[in-house]
Structures are given as C-alpha cells and as structure tokens.
Amino acid sequence: MQNYFVAKLRHVGSLTNDDTASIGALCEQTRRVQARRDIKSSDDEGRHLPLILDGWACRYSSLPNGKYQMITLYLPGDLCEPFGALPRCADYPVAALTPVTYTPVRVDLIRTAAEQSPRIYSALWWDLMFASAIEREHIVSLGRRSAAERLGHLFCELQLRLQLIALADERGFEMPLTQSDLADLLGLTPVHVNRSLQDLRRSGLISLRNRRLEIHRLAELRDLSFFDPSYLPIDNAPSP
Amino acid sequence: MQNYFVAKLRHVGSLTNDDTASIGALCEQTRRVQARRDIKSSDDEGRHLPLILDGWACRYSSLPNGKYQMITLYLPGDLCEPFGALPRCADYPVAALTPVTYTPVRVDLIRTAAEQSPRIYSALWWDLMFASAIEREHIVSLGRRSAAERLGHLFCELQLRLQLIALADERGFEMPLTQSDLADLLGLTPVHVNRSLQDLRRSGLISLRNRRLEIHRLAELRDLSFFDPSYLPIDNAPSP
DNA sequence: CGGTTGCTTGAGATCCATCAATAGGAGTGG
DNA sequence: CCACTCCTATTGATGGATCTCAAGCAACCG
C-alpha cells in the first residue's frame, strides 16, 4: 500500500528521497481495527500518535445527556495528534468509522526526524496548520451555515482533501459515511440530513448512492456552501 | 504590567528564572490597537505572531452572505498563532474586542528559545494543546449544546482560563463582551442571547451587570452546561 | 440636547428536532 | 431457499428552539 501521509506532505514543498524514506520508517508497524471501534492510545500514555494509513476515522465527544458530536474527520494519511504532543494530555477519543489500518508513530522518533531535516520540520508544521484550518472552518459551519450548506461544504472539503492523495477527482469520490455519521459530524439529526441531501440531489448538484458521491457541478456547490478553498494552506488548490 | 503569558505557562511545570527571562525578552516591543480594529499581521507576512498582553481579542470569519462567526476568543497571555507557524499560511483575521496591547513575537526567536530550553519547549506545546482543546470544545458547544448551555459553558471556561492568570476567582470576573459579541461567538442572534441570559439569571446561577459576571453557584452552572474541566490539560484544575 | 450604543420585549416565521412508522438490503441461520 | 434480524434510508406529523423584524428604553457622550 502506498503511503498517503507522504503523498499529502508532498504538496507542501519538496521532500528529498531521504526525507520520504525517514518518514516512511516511522510507519513500519501497522495495526488494524474494525469499524466502530475506538483507536485507543490509552495503553501507551501518549507516547505514540496514531497515523491513519487506510480507512476513515474521527475524534468525538459524548455528552452526559447522551448527545454525540464528531469533532474531526480523519482520512488516510492523517496524523491524529499534533506531532509534538505531550504525554498525559487529556484528549478526546478517536474511533474508526470504517475498518482502519493505522500505525502508532513514536513521538521521540518523529521529533528526531523533524530536527534532522528542515523540510520535514516544515512539512509537519504545515500538516498541523492544515488540520487546524479544517477544525476552524468546522466551527464556522456549525455556527453559521444551514444544514444543506454544511453538507455542501463538507463535500467540497472532502473532495479537496481526497484529491491531495489521489482518492478523488473533480467528479466525485468514495464516501463511506452513513447519513447518521454525517449528522454526528455536522451537528444535525439523521432525519434532517436525509431531507437536506434530497434537496441537494433535487437541485442536481450531487448524487449519492452505494457509498459513492458524484459531484455534478463543483463550482455551484462551492458557491452554495460558501466554500472558499483558500482557507486551506495549499499553494495550488486544484480548481474545478 | 505583569506578563500574563508567563503566568499562564507556569501552570505547566517548572520554568526556571532563565526561562521566564527569555520568554519575557520575546515581549519587549508593545503595540496598541483600539477596540474593534483588526490586529493585522499582513505587513510582516507571518514572521511575527501576535501575543496578547492585555485586553480581549478574537479570530473571526465573515461569510459572503454577511454572516459573522467568531472562531476563538483570545485573553491576556494568549498567543494567537501556533509558535511554529509558517510564513504565507492563509489565515483568518484577528480583531480586538476591547482596547488591546500586544507584542509581535518573532518566529525565529521563539523557536530558538524552545530549542534552548526543554521546559520552554514543553510549555509552548502545552499552550498549543490548551488552545486546541478550547477550539474542539467550541465545536461540541456549537454542535450539541442549547443556547443557555453554550453561555453557561463559555462562562465556566472563561472562569477557569482567567483564574490561571489571576483575573478571576470562583465568584466571577470582568467580562467585557457585549451580548452581540456573545452571539457572534456562540452561533446565535443577539436577541436570543438576551433571552437565554435572562433564563440563567432567573434560575439564580449568575448575574451580569456593568461588564462584571458573578457566578453564584459554579458547580450547578457546570452541571447545567456539561462543563467538565478535564478537557483542558491542566494538572490541578481549580475546583469550585 | 441629539446621536449612538447596548439592552429589552413582542409577534410571527422558519429551521430543525422529535416521535413514529415503513421499506429495502445485507447478512445469518435453519 | 426462506425466515429472521439488523442496519440504513425514507416519509409524515407535530412541536420546539431559534431567527427575523420591529419597536422602545436606558446610559453615555460629544
């Protein structure tokens, strides 16, 4: 399997062959979890950072009244913790949404790699700011976008993130989330996600069948949901 | 004026006198902006990170349809960008909510300080995870908490953050935000903030007059808004 | 004073949640 | 192959939380 983490980091600047080799060396050990299971890092007290090699995962929070909110969505190649994470920092749990393979990255090794190559150092910081920008835009969605706008914005964002690792093109991508997952992520109920998806379908912007999302008119979808790719720190954001 | 940044970082572990001195040296230059003005870093292309010395500020996003969402609230002692921020990363603007004094911290100097002291290195990473935890809990609030719960949660969080820098005690603190600011932050309208505040007042949990918030029963307010201080990576979270 | 800003209140509309029921597909076991 | 179950998607009816529009009031300030 190709290394999606390296594929993503290539979009920052130039990594040498040595750089990609030393990043690849961080990913030797692989673990697998089934869908709907937690990816625990409680056993190693934060000395390892989960890096998603394949599959989709999320970070989530459960409130005492039973409500559930997904905080971030992790795609193949995503590092689930900041690379300088400290041990014993309380944190929200991470769960697999599909079957997931991941690698536990040792904090000390990734730090050494960053210190030995300024290109790796920059790439890791870029990745962190990339993840941070996604979380911030999530706040904007939850605060000020309607249900259909949230869905549209999410689909535009996923299209861009997946295109970075060649898992999407302008026309669509595999989208394994259920309507209930979408509701958990976007702060809605599954029923309302269903009706809002129908609105998007009726207006001819997308199709969603058999876990595949087709985007028929990307530019219009972006306008509808106020998606401006410049919030993501990519130099050459692929345009429609 | 005391250095609130140092005051906050003291809660992580132990900083030596040399450490606090070299952090203090990062803050020599001070700038002032009036309330409601942007704190621009566009002039220096991201080579400087604004560090709030006094006053309250925010990061915000404006949508093309006129909607406005505050993303993060910055209090005295808060660093507005990750300390390893890269130049030319697109970012949301930061604005002063009250008159603000801040210092532009040079990226290269803060990096040097972190490399020369492992305690400073840890403290800066801790500060970053602290800020990140606040943003994540904001997502939970916007996604799954009601208007009164969002207000209650915000007040509990502010009480804790301000207590770290001795600007709050268990009974309350100075709270310069208008109801309109609260609406922009919490994804509500000013009218609804007003009515929800009245609910909180009627139930005897808080008073809010003349820019001062009194918390009458902190434990109850925390229960009401599902505030669990453990989301913030503080060892000894001051308890009510 | 008159203007501005922030707070408050009322009435009506809208978006979304809740509750409930049905239907289809995938897997499972007899 | 059929009966069964579980999960996901779908639809309808109703209610509630929040928004929108509009107006009035108090405090402050040049």
Coordinates of C-alpha atoms (C1' of nucleotides) in Angstrom, one line a residue:
Chain A
M1 CA 0.0 0.0 0.0
Q2 CA 1.2 3.5 -0.9
N3 CA 1.9 5.9 2.0
Y4 CA -0.8 8.5 1.9
F5 CA 0.9 10.6 4.6
V6 CA 3.9 11.1 2.3
A7 CA 1.6 11.8 -0.6
K8 CA -0.1 14.5 1.3
L9 CA 3.1 16.1 2.6
R10 CA 4.4 16.3 -1.0
H11 CA 2.0 19.2 -1.5
V12 CA 4.0 21.4 0.8
G13 CA 7.3 21.9 -0.8
S14 CA 10.0 19.5 -1.8
L15 CA 10.9 16.5 0.2
T16 CA 14.1 14.6 -0.7
N17 CA 14.3 10.9 -1.1
D18 CA 16.0 10.7 2.2
D19 CA 13.1 12.7 3.7
T20 CA 10.4 10.4 2.4
A21 CA 12.4 7.4 3.5
S22 CA 12.7 8.6 7.0
I23 CA 9.0 9.4 7.2
G24 CA 8.3 6.0 5.8
A25 CA 10.4 4.5 8.5
L26 CA 8.1 6.0 11.1
C27 CA 5.2 3.9 9.7
E28 CA 6.6 0.4 9.9
Q29 CA 4.3 -1.2 12.4
T30 CA 0.7 -1.4 11.3
R31 CA -2.4 -2.2 13.4
R32 CA -5.9 -2.9 12.3
V33 CA -9.2 -2.1 13.9
Q34 CA -12.8 -2.9 12.9
A35 CA -15.3 -0.2 12.1
R36 CA -17.0 1.4 15.1
R37 CA -14.1 0.6 17.5
D38 CA -12.0 3.0 19.4
I39 CA -8.4 3.6 18.4
K40 CA -7.1 3.7 21.8
S41 CA -3.8 5.3 22.8
S42 CA -4.5 4.9 26.5
D43 CA -2.1 2.0 26.7
D44 CA 1.0 3.9 25.8
E45 CA 0.1 7.2 27.6
G46 CA 0.5 9.4 24.6
R47 CA 4.0 8.3 23.6
H48 CA 2.5 7.1 20.2
L49 CA 0.5 9.1 17.8
P50 CA -2.0 7.2 15.6
L51 CA -1.4 7.9 11.9
I52 CA -4.2 6.7 9.6
L53 CA -2.8 4.5 6.8
D54 CA -6.2 3.5 5.4
G55 CA -9.8 3.9 6.2
W56 CA -11.8 6.8 7.8
A57 CA -11.8 7.7 11.5
C58 CA -13.0 10.5 13.7
R59 CA -12.4 12.2 17.0
Y60 CA -15.6 12.6 19.0
S61 CA -17.2 13.7 22.3
S62 CA -20.1 12.2 24.2
L63 CA -22.1 14.5 26.5
P64 CA -23.6 13.2 29.7
N65 CA -27.1 13.7 28.3
G66 CA -26.4 11.2 25.5
K67 CA -25.7 13.7 22.7
Y68 CA -22.8 12.8 20.4
Q69 CA -20.6 15.1 18.4
M70 CA -17.8 14.3 16.0
I71 CA -15.1 16.8 16.2
T72 CA -12.8 16.0 13.3
L73 CA -12.8 13.5 10.5
Y74 CA -9.5 11.7 9.8
L75 CA -8.8 10.4 6.2
P76 CA -6.0 8.2 5.0
G77 CA -2.6 9.9 5.7
D78 CA -3.9 12.0 8.6
L79 CA -1.9 12.2 11.8
C80 CA -4.4 12.2 14.7
E81 CA -2.4 14.2 17.2
P82 CA 0.0 17.2 16.9
F83 CA 3.5 15.8 16.3
G84 CA 4.8 17.5 19.4
A85 CA 2.0 16.1 21.6
L86 CA 2.9 15.8 25.3
P87 CA 2.2 12.7 27.3
R88 CA -0.7 12.8 29.8
C89 CA -2.6 15.5 27.9
A90 CA -6.2 14.5 28.3
D91 CA -7.9 14.2 25.0
Y92 CA -11.0 13.1 23.2
P93 CA -11.2 9.5 21.9
V94 CA -10.6 8.6 18.3
A95 CA -12.8 5.9 16.7
A96 CA -12.7 4.0 13.4
L97 CA -15.7 4.7 11.1
T98 CA -14.7 2.1 8.6
P99 CA -12.1 -0.7 9.0
V100 CA -8.9 1.2 9.6
T101 CA -5.2 0.4 9.4
Y102 CA -3.0 2.8 11.3
T103 CA 0.5 3.0 12.6
P104 CA 1.5 4.2 16.1
V105 CA 4.1 6.8 15.5
R106 CA 6.7 7.2 18.3
V107 CA 6.8 10.8 19.5
D108 CA 10.6 10.8 20.0
L109 CA 11.3 9.4 16.5
I110 CA 9.1 11.9 14.7
R111 CA 10.7 14.7 16.7
T112 CA 14.2 13.5 15.7
A113 CA 13.1 13.3 12.0
A114 CA 11.9 16.9 12.2
E115 CA 15.1 18.1 13.8
Q116 CA 17.3 16.4 11.2
S117 CA 15.5 17.8 8.2
P118 CA 14.2 21.3 7.9
R119 CA 11.9 20.1 5.1
I120 CA 10.3 17.5 7.3
Y121 CA 10.1 20.2 10.1
S122 CA 8.2 22.5 7.7
A123 CA 6.0 19.7 6.4
L124 CA 4.9 18.6 9.8
W125 CA 4.0 22.2 10.8
W126 CA 2.2 22.6 7.6
D127 CA 0.2 19.5 8.2
L128 CA -0.7 20.7 11.7
M129 CA -1.9 24.1 10.3
F130 CA -3.8 22.2 7.7
A131 CA -5.7 20.2 10.3
S132 CA -6.2 23.3 12.4
A133 CA -7.7 25.2 9.5
I134 CA -10.2 22.3 8.9
E135 CA -11.3 22.5 12.6
R136 CA -11.7 26.2 12.4
E137 CA -13.8 26.0 9.3
H138 CA -15.9 23.4 11.1
I139 CA -16.7 26.0 13.7
V140 CA -17.9 28.3 11.0
S141 CA -20.1 25.6 9.6
L142 CA -21.7 24.7 12.8
G143 CA -22.2 28.3 13.8
R144 CA -23.4 29.9 10.7
R145 CA -24.2 27.5 7.9
S146 CA -27.6 25.9 7.3
A147 CA -27.9 22.1 7.0
A148 CA -27.6 22.0 3.2
E149 CA -24.7 24.4 3.3
R150 CA -22.9 22.3 5.9
L151 CA -23.3 19.2 3.7
G152 CA -22.2 21.0 0.6
H153 CA -19.2 22.5 2.4
L154 CA -18.2 19.1 3.8
F155 CA -18.4 17.5 0.4
C156 CA -16.2 20.3 -1.2
E157 CA -13.7 19.9 1.6
L158 CA -13.5 16.2 1.3
Q159 CA -13.1 16.4 -2.5
L160 CA -10.1 18.6 -2.0
R161 CA -8.5 16.6 0.8
L162 CA -9.0 13.3 -1.0
Q163 CA -7.7 14.8 -4.3
L164 CA -4.4 15.6 -2.5
I165 CA -4.0 11.8 -2.0
A166 CA -5.5 10.8 -5.4
L167 CA -8.6 9.3 -3.9
A168 CA -10.9 11.8 -5.6
D169 CA -11.2 13.7 -8.8
E170 CA -13.4 16.7 -9.8
R171 CA -16.4 14.4 -10.4
G172 CA -16.6 12.6 -7.0
F173 CA -15.2 10.0 -4.7
E174 CA -15.9 7.1 -2.4
M175 CA -17.7 8.4 0.7
P176 CA -18.3 5.6 3.3
L177 CA -20.1 7.8 5.8
T178 CA -23.7 6.9 6.6
Q179 CA -26.3 9.7 7.0
S180 CA -26.2 9.1 10.7
D181 CA -22.4 9.7 10.6
L182 CA -23.0 12.9 8.7
A183 CA -25.5 14.0 11.3
D184 CA -23.0 13.3 14.1
L185 CA -20.3 15.4 12.3
L186 CA -22.5 18.3 11.3
G187 CA -24.5 18.8 14.4
L188 CA -27.8 17.7 12.9
T189 CA -30.2 14.7 13.2
P190 CA -30.1 11.9 10.7
V191 CA -33.7 12.7 9.6
H192 CA -32.7 16.2 8.7
V193 CA -29.6 15.1 6.9
N194 CA -31.7 12.9 4.8
R195 CA -34.1 15.7 3.8
S196 CA -31.2 18.1 3.1
L197 CA -29.5 15.5 0.9
Q198 CA -32.6 15.2 -1.1
D199 CA -32.6 19.0 -1.5
L200 CA -29.1 18.8 -2.9
R201 CA -30.0 15.9 -5.2
R202 CA -33.1 17.6 -6.4
S203 CA -31.2 20.7 -7.4
G204 CA -28.9 18.4 -9.5
L205 CA -25.7 19.2 -7.7
I206 CA -24.8 15.8 -6.4
S207 CA -25.8 12.1 -6.4
L208 CA -25.0 9.8 -3.5
R209 CA -25.6 6.1 -4.0
N210 CA -23.8 3.0 -2.8
R211 CA -21.3 4.9 -0.8
R212 CA -20.2 6.9 -3.8
L213 CA -20.6 10.7 -4.1
E214 CA -20.9 12.2 -7.5
I215 CA -20.4 16.0 -7.7
H216 CA -22.1 17.2 -10.9
R217 CA -21.4 20.9 -10.7
L218 CA -18.5 21.6 -8.3
A219 CA -18.4 25.4 -8.8
E220 CA -22.1 25.7 -8.0
L221 CA -21.8 23.5 -4.9
R222 CA -18.9 25.7 -3.7
D223 CA -20.9 28.8 -4.2
L224 CA -24.0 27.4 -2.4
S225 CA -22.0 26.4 0.6
F226 CA -19.6 29.4 0.7
F227 CA -16.7 27.1 0.2
D228 CA -13.5 29.1 -0.4
P229 CA -10.5 26.8 -0.8
S230 CA -8.1 29.5 0.4
Y231 CA -8.8 28.6 4.0
L232 CA -6.6 25.6 3.4
P233 CA -2.9 26.4 3.2
I234 CA -2.3 24.8 -0.2
D235 CA -0.4 26.7 -2.8
N236 CA -2.1 25.3 -5.9
A237 CA -5.5 24.4 -4.7
P238 CA -6.8 22.2 -7.6
S239 CA -9.6 24.2 -9.2
P240 CA -12.7 22.8 -10.8
Chain B
M1 CA 2.3 45.3 33.7
Q2 CA 2.9 41.7 34.7
N3 CA 3.4 39.2 31.9
Y4 CA 0.2 37.0 31.7
F5 CA 1.9 34.7 29.2
V6 CA 4.5 33.7 31.7
A7 CA 1.8 33.5 34.4
K8 CA -0.2 31.0 32.3
L9 CA 2.8 28.9 31.3
R10 CA 3.7 28.5 35.0
H11 CA 0.8 26.1 35.3
V12 CA 2.5 23.5 33.1
G13 CA 5.6 22.5 35.0
S14 CA 8.5 24.4 36.3
L15 CA 10.2 27.2 34.4
T16 CA 13.5 28.4 35.7
N17 CA 14.3 32.1 36.2
D18 CA 16.3 31.9 33.0
D19 CA 13.3 30.5 31.2
T20 CA 10.9 33.3 32.3
A21 CA 13.6 35.8 31.4
S22 CA 14.0 34.5 27.9
I23 CA 10.2 34.4 27.4
G24 CA 10.0 37.9 28.7
A25 CA 12.6 39.0 26.2
L26 CA 10.3 37.9 23.4
C27 CA 7.8 40.5 24.6
E28 CA 9.8 43.7 24.5
Q29 CA 8.0 45.6 21.8
T30 CA 4.4 46.5 22.5
R31 CA 1.7 47.7 20.2
R32 CA -1.7 49.1 20.9
V33 CA -4.9 48.9 19.0
Q34 CA -8.4 50.3 19.7
A35 CA -11.4 48.1 20.2
R36 CA -13.0 46.8 17.0
R37 CA -9.8 47.1 14.9
D38 CA -8.1 44.3 13.2
I39 CA -4.7 43.2 14.6
K40 CA -3.0 42.8 11.3
S41 CA -0.1 40.6 10.6
S42 CA -0.3 41.1 6.9
D43 CA 2.6 43.5 6.9
D44 CA 5.2 41.1 8.1
E45 CA 3.9 38.0 6.2
G46 CA 3.7 35.8 9.2
R47 CA 7.1 36.3 10.6
H48 CA 5.6 37.7 13.7
L49 CA 3.0 36.1 16.0
P50 CA 0.7 38.4 18.0
L51 CA 0.8 37.7 21.7
I52 CA -2.0 39.4 23.6
L53 CA -0.5 41.3 26.6
D54 CA -3.8 42.9 27.7
G55 CA -7.3 43.1 26.5
W56 CA -9.6 40.6 24.7
A57 CA -9.5 39.7 21.0
C58 CA -10.9 37.1 18.7
R59 CA -10.3 35.4 15.4
Y60 CA -13.3 35.5 13.1
S61 CA -14.7 34.6 9.7
S62 CA -17.1 36.6 7.6
L63 CA -19.2 34.7 5.0
P64 CA -20.2 36.3 1.7
N65 CA -23.8 36.3 2.8
G66 CA -23.0 38.7 5.6
K67 CA -22.9 36.2 8.4
Y68 CA -20.2 36.5 11.0
Q69 CA -18.7 33.9 13.3
M70 CA -16.1 34.3 15.9
I71 CA -13.8 31.3 15.9
T72 CA -11.6 31.7 19.0
L73 CA -11.5 34.2 21.9
Y74 CA -8.1 35.4 23.0
L75 CA -7.5 36.5 26.5
P76 CA -4.4 38.2 28.1
G77 CA -1.4 36.0 27.7
D78 CA -2.7 34.1 24.6
L79 CA -0.5 33.5 21.6
C80 CA -2.7 34.0 18.5
E81 CA -0.8 31.6 16.3
P82 CA 1.0 28.3 16.8
F83 CA 4.6 29.0 17.7
G84 CA 5.9 27.1 14.7
A85 CA 3.6 28.9 12.2
L86 CA 4.9 29.0 8.7
P87 CA 5.0 32.2 6.6
R88 CA 2.4 32.6 3.9
C89 CA -0.2 30.3 5.5
A90 CA -3.5 31.9 4.8
D91 CA -5.4 32.5 7.9
Y92 CA -8.4 34.2 9.4
P93 CA -8.1 37.7 10.7
V94 CA -7.8 38.6 14.4
A95 CA -9.6 41.6 15.8
A96 CA -9.5 43.5 19.1
L97 CA -12.7 43.3 21.1
T98 CA -11.5 45.8 23.7
P99 CA -8.5 48.1 23.6
V100 CA -5.6 45.6 23.2
T101 CA -1.9 45.8 23.8
Y102 CA 0.0 43.0 22.1
T103 CA 3.5 42.2 21.2
P104 CA 4.6 40.8 17.8
V105 CA 6.7 37.8 18.6
R106 CA 9.4 36.9 16.1
V107 CA 9.1 33.3 14.9
D108 CA 12.8 32.7 14.8
L109 CA 13.4 33.9 18.3
I110 CA 10.6 31.9 19.9
R111 CA 11.9 28.8 18.1
T112 CA 15.4 29.4 19.4
A113 CA 14.0 29.8 22.9
A114 CA 12.2 26.5 22.6
E115 CA 15.3 24.7 21.3
Q116 CA 17.5 26.0 24.1
S117 CA 15.2 25.0 27.0
P118 CA 13.3 21.8 27.1
R119 CA 11.0 23.4 29.7
I120 CA 10.1 26.2 27.3
Y121 CA 9.6 23.6 24.5
S122 CA 7.2 21.7 26.6
A123 CA 5.4 24.8 27.8
L124 CA 4.8 26.1 24.3
W125 CA 3.5 22.7 23.1
W126 CA 1.2 22.6 26.2
D127 CA -0.1 26.1 25.3
L128 CA -0.8 24.9 21.8
M129 CA -2.7 21.9 23.0
F130 CA -4.5 24.1 25.5
A131 CA -5.7 26.4 22.7
S132 CA -6.6 23.4 20.6
A133 CA -8.7 21.8 23.3
I134 CA -10.7 25.1 23.6
E135 CA -11.4 25.1 19.9
R136 CA -12.5 21.5 20.0
E137 CA -14.9 22.0 22.9
H138 CA -16.2 25.0 20.9
I139 CA -17.2 22.6 18.2
V140 CA -19.1 20.5 20.7
S141 CA -20.9 23.5 22.0
L142 CA -22.0 24.7 18.6
G143 CA -23.0 21.2 17.5
R144 CA -24.8 19.9 20.5
R145 CA -25.4 22.5 23.2
S146 CA -28.5 24.7 23.6
A147 CA -28.2 28.4 23.8
A148 CA -28.3 28.5 27.6
E149 CA -25.8 25.6 27.8
R150 CA -23.4 27.4 25.4
L151 CA -23.5 30.5 27.5
G152 CA -23.0 28.5 30.7
H153 CA -20.2 26.5 29.2
L154 CA -18.4 29.7 28.0
F155 CA -18.7 31.3 31.4
C156 CA -17.2 28.2 33.1
E157 CA -14.4 28.1 30.6
L158 CA -13.6 31.8 31.0
Q159 CA -13.6 31.5 34.7
L160 CA -11.0 28.8 34.5
R161 CA -8.8 30.5 31.9
L162 CA -8.9 33.8 33.7
Q163 CA -8.2 32.1 37.1
L164 CA -5.0 30.8 35.6
I165 CA -3.8 34.4 35.2
A166 CA -5.4 35.6 38.4
L167 CA -8.1 37.6 36.7
A168 CA -11.0 35.6 38.1
D169 CA -11.9 33.8 41.3
E170 CA -14.7 31.3 42.0
R171 CA -17.2 34.1 42.3
G172 CA -16.8 35.8 39.0
F173 CA -14.7 38.1 36.8
E174 CA -14.7 41.2 34.5
M175 CA -16.4 40.2 31.2
P176 CA -16.2 42.9 28.6
L177 CA -18.1 41.2 25.9
T178 CA -21.5 42.6 24.7
Q179 CA -24.5 40.4 24.1
S180 CA -23.8 40.9 20.4
D181 CA -20.3 39.6 20.9
L182 CA -21.6 36.6 22.7
A183 CA -23.9 35.9 19.8
D184 CA -21.1 36.1 17.3
L185 CA -19.0 33.7 19.3
L186 CA -21.8 31.2 20.1
G187 CA -23.5 31.0 16.8
L188 CA -26.7 32.7 18.0
T189 CA -28.5 36.0 17.5
P190 CA -28.2 38.9 20.0
V191 CA -31.9 38.7 20.7
H192 CA -31.7 35.0 21.7
V193 CA -28.6 35.6 23.8
N194 CA -30.5 38.2 25.7
R195 CA -33.4 35.8 26.4
S196 CA -31.1 32.9 27.3
L197 CA -29.1 35.2 29.7
Q198 CA -32.4 36.0 31.4
D199 CA -33.1 32.3 31.9
L200 CA -29.7 31.9 33.6
R201 CA -30.3 34.9 35.7
R202 CA -33.8 33.8 36.7
S203 CA -32.5 30.4 37.8
G204 CA -30.2 32.3 40.1
L205 CA -26.9 30.9 38.7
I206 CA -25.4 34.2 37.5
S207 CA -25.6 37.9 37.5
L208 CA -24.2 40.1 34.7
R209 CA -24.2 43.8 35.1
N210 CA -21.8 46.6 34.2
R211 CA -19.4 44.2 32.4
R212 CA -19.0 42.0 35.5
L213 CA -20.1 38.4 35.6
E214 CA -21.0 37.0 39.0
I215 CA -21.2 33.2 39.2
H216 CA -23.4 32.3 42.2
R217 CA -23.3 28.5 42.0
L218 CA -20.4 27.4 39.9
A219 CA -21.0 23.7 40.5
E220 CA -24.6 23.9 39.3
L221 CA -23.6 26.0 36.3
R222 CA -21.0 23.4 35.3
D223 CA -23.6 20.6 35.6
L224 CA -26.2 22.6 33.6
S225 CA -23.8 23.2 30.7
F226 CA -21.9 19.8 30.8
F227 CA -18.7 21.5 31.6
D228 CA -16.0 19.0 32.5
P229 CA -12.7 20.8 33.2
S230 CA -10.7 17.8 32.3
Y231 CA -10.9 18.7 28.6
L232 CA -8.2 21.3 29.4
P233 CA -4.8 19.8 30.0
I234 CA -4.3 21.4 33.5
D235 CA -3.0 19.2 36.2
N236 CA -4.7 20.9 39.1
A237 CA -7.8 22.3 37.7
P238 CA -9.0 24.7 40.4
S239 CA -12.3 23.3 41.7
P240 CA -15.2 25.3 42.9
Chain C
dC1 C1' -29.5 68.1 23.9
dG2 C1' -29.4 64.7 19.8
dG3 C1' -26.9 60.6 18.4
dT4 C1' -25.0 56.4 19.3
dT5 C1' -24.6 52.0 21.5
dG6 C1' -26.3 48.3 24.1
dC7 C1' -30.2 46.0 26.3
dT8 C1' -35.0 44.5 26.4
dT9 C1' -39.6 43.0 24.7
dG10 C1' -43.2 41.3 21.4
dA11 C1' -45.2 38.7 17.4
dG12 C1' -44.7 35.8 13.8
dA13 C1' -41.9 32.8 10.7
dT14 C1' -38.5 29.2 9.8
dC15 C1' -35.4 25.6 10.5
dC16 C1' -34.6 21.7 12.6
dA17 C1' -35.7 18.1 16.3
dT18 C1' -38.6 14.5 17.9
dC19 C1' -41.5 10.6 17.6
dA20 C1' -43.2 7.0 14.9
dA21 C1' -43.7 4.1 11.1
dT22 C1' -42.4 1.8 6.7
dA23 C1' -39.3 -0.2 3.4
dG24 C1' -35.1 -2.2 1.3
dG25 C1' -30.7 -4.7 1.5
dA26 C1' -27.2 -7.5 3.7
dG27 C1' -26.0 -10.9 6.5
dT28 C1' -27.3 -15.3 9.2
dG29 C1' -29.0 -19.5 10.4
dG30 C1' -32.2 -23.1 9.7
Chain D
dC1 C1' -34.3 -21.1 -0.3
dC2 C1' -36.7 -18.9 3.3
dA3 C1' -37.4 -16.6 7.7
dC4 C1' -35.3 -13.5 10.6
dT5 C1' -32.8 -9.6 12.2
dC6 C1' -30.2 -5.6 11.9
dC7 C1' -28.9 -1.5 9.8
dT8 C1' -29.8 2.3 6.8
dA9 C1' -32.7 5.1 4.2
dT10 C1' -37.1 7.3 3.8
dT11 C1' -41.5 9.7 4.9
dG12 C1' -45.2 12.0 7.7
dA13 C1' -46.9 14.7 11.5
dT14 C1' -46.1 17.7 15.2
dG15 C1' -43.6 20.6 18.4
dG16 C1' -39.9 23.4 19.9
dA17 C1' -35.8 26.2 19.6
dT18 C1' -34.1 29.9 17.4
dC19 C1' -34.4 33.6 13.9
dT20 C1' -36.3 37.8 11.9
dC21 C1' -38.3 42.1 12.0
dA22 C1' -39.7 45.9 14.7
dA23 C1' -40.1 48.9 18.4
dG24 C1' -38.9 51.1 22.8
dC25 C1' -35.8 52.3 26.6
dA26 C1' -31.7 53.5 29.3
dA27 C1' -27.0 55.1 29.5
dC28 C1' -23.4 57.5 27.8
dC29 C1' -21.1 61.4 25.3
dG30 C1' -19.8 65.0 22.5

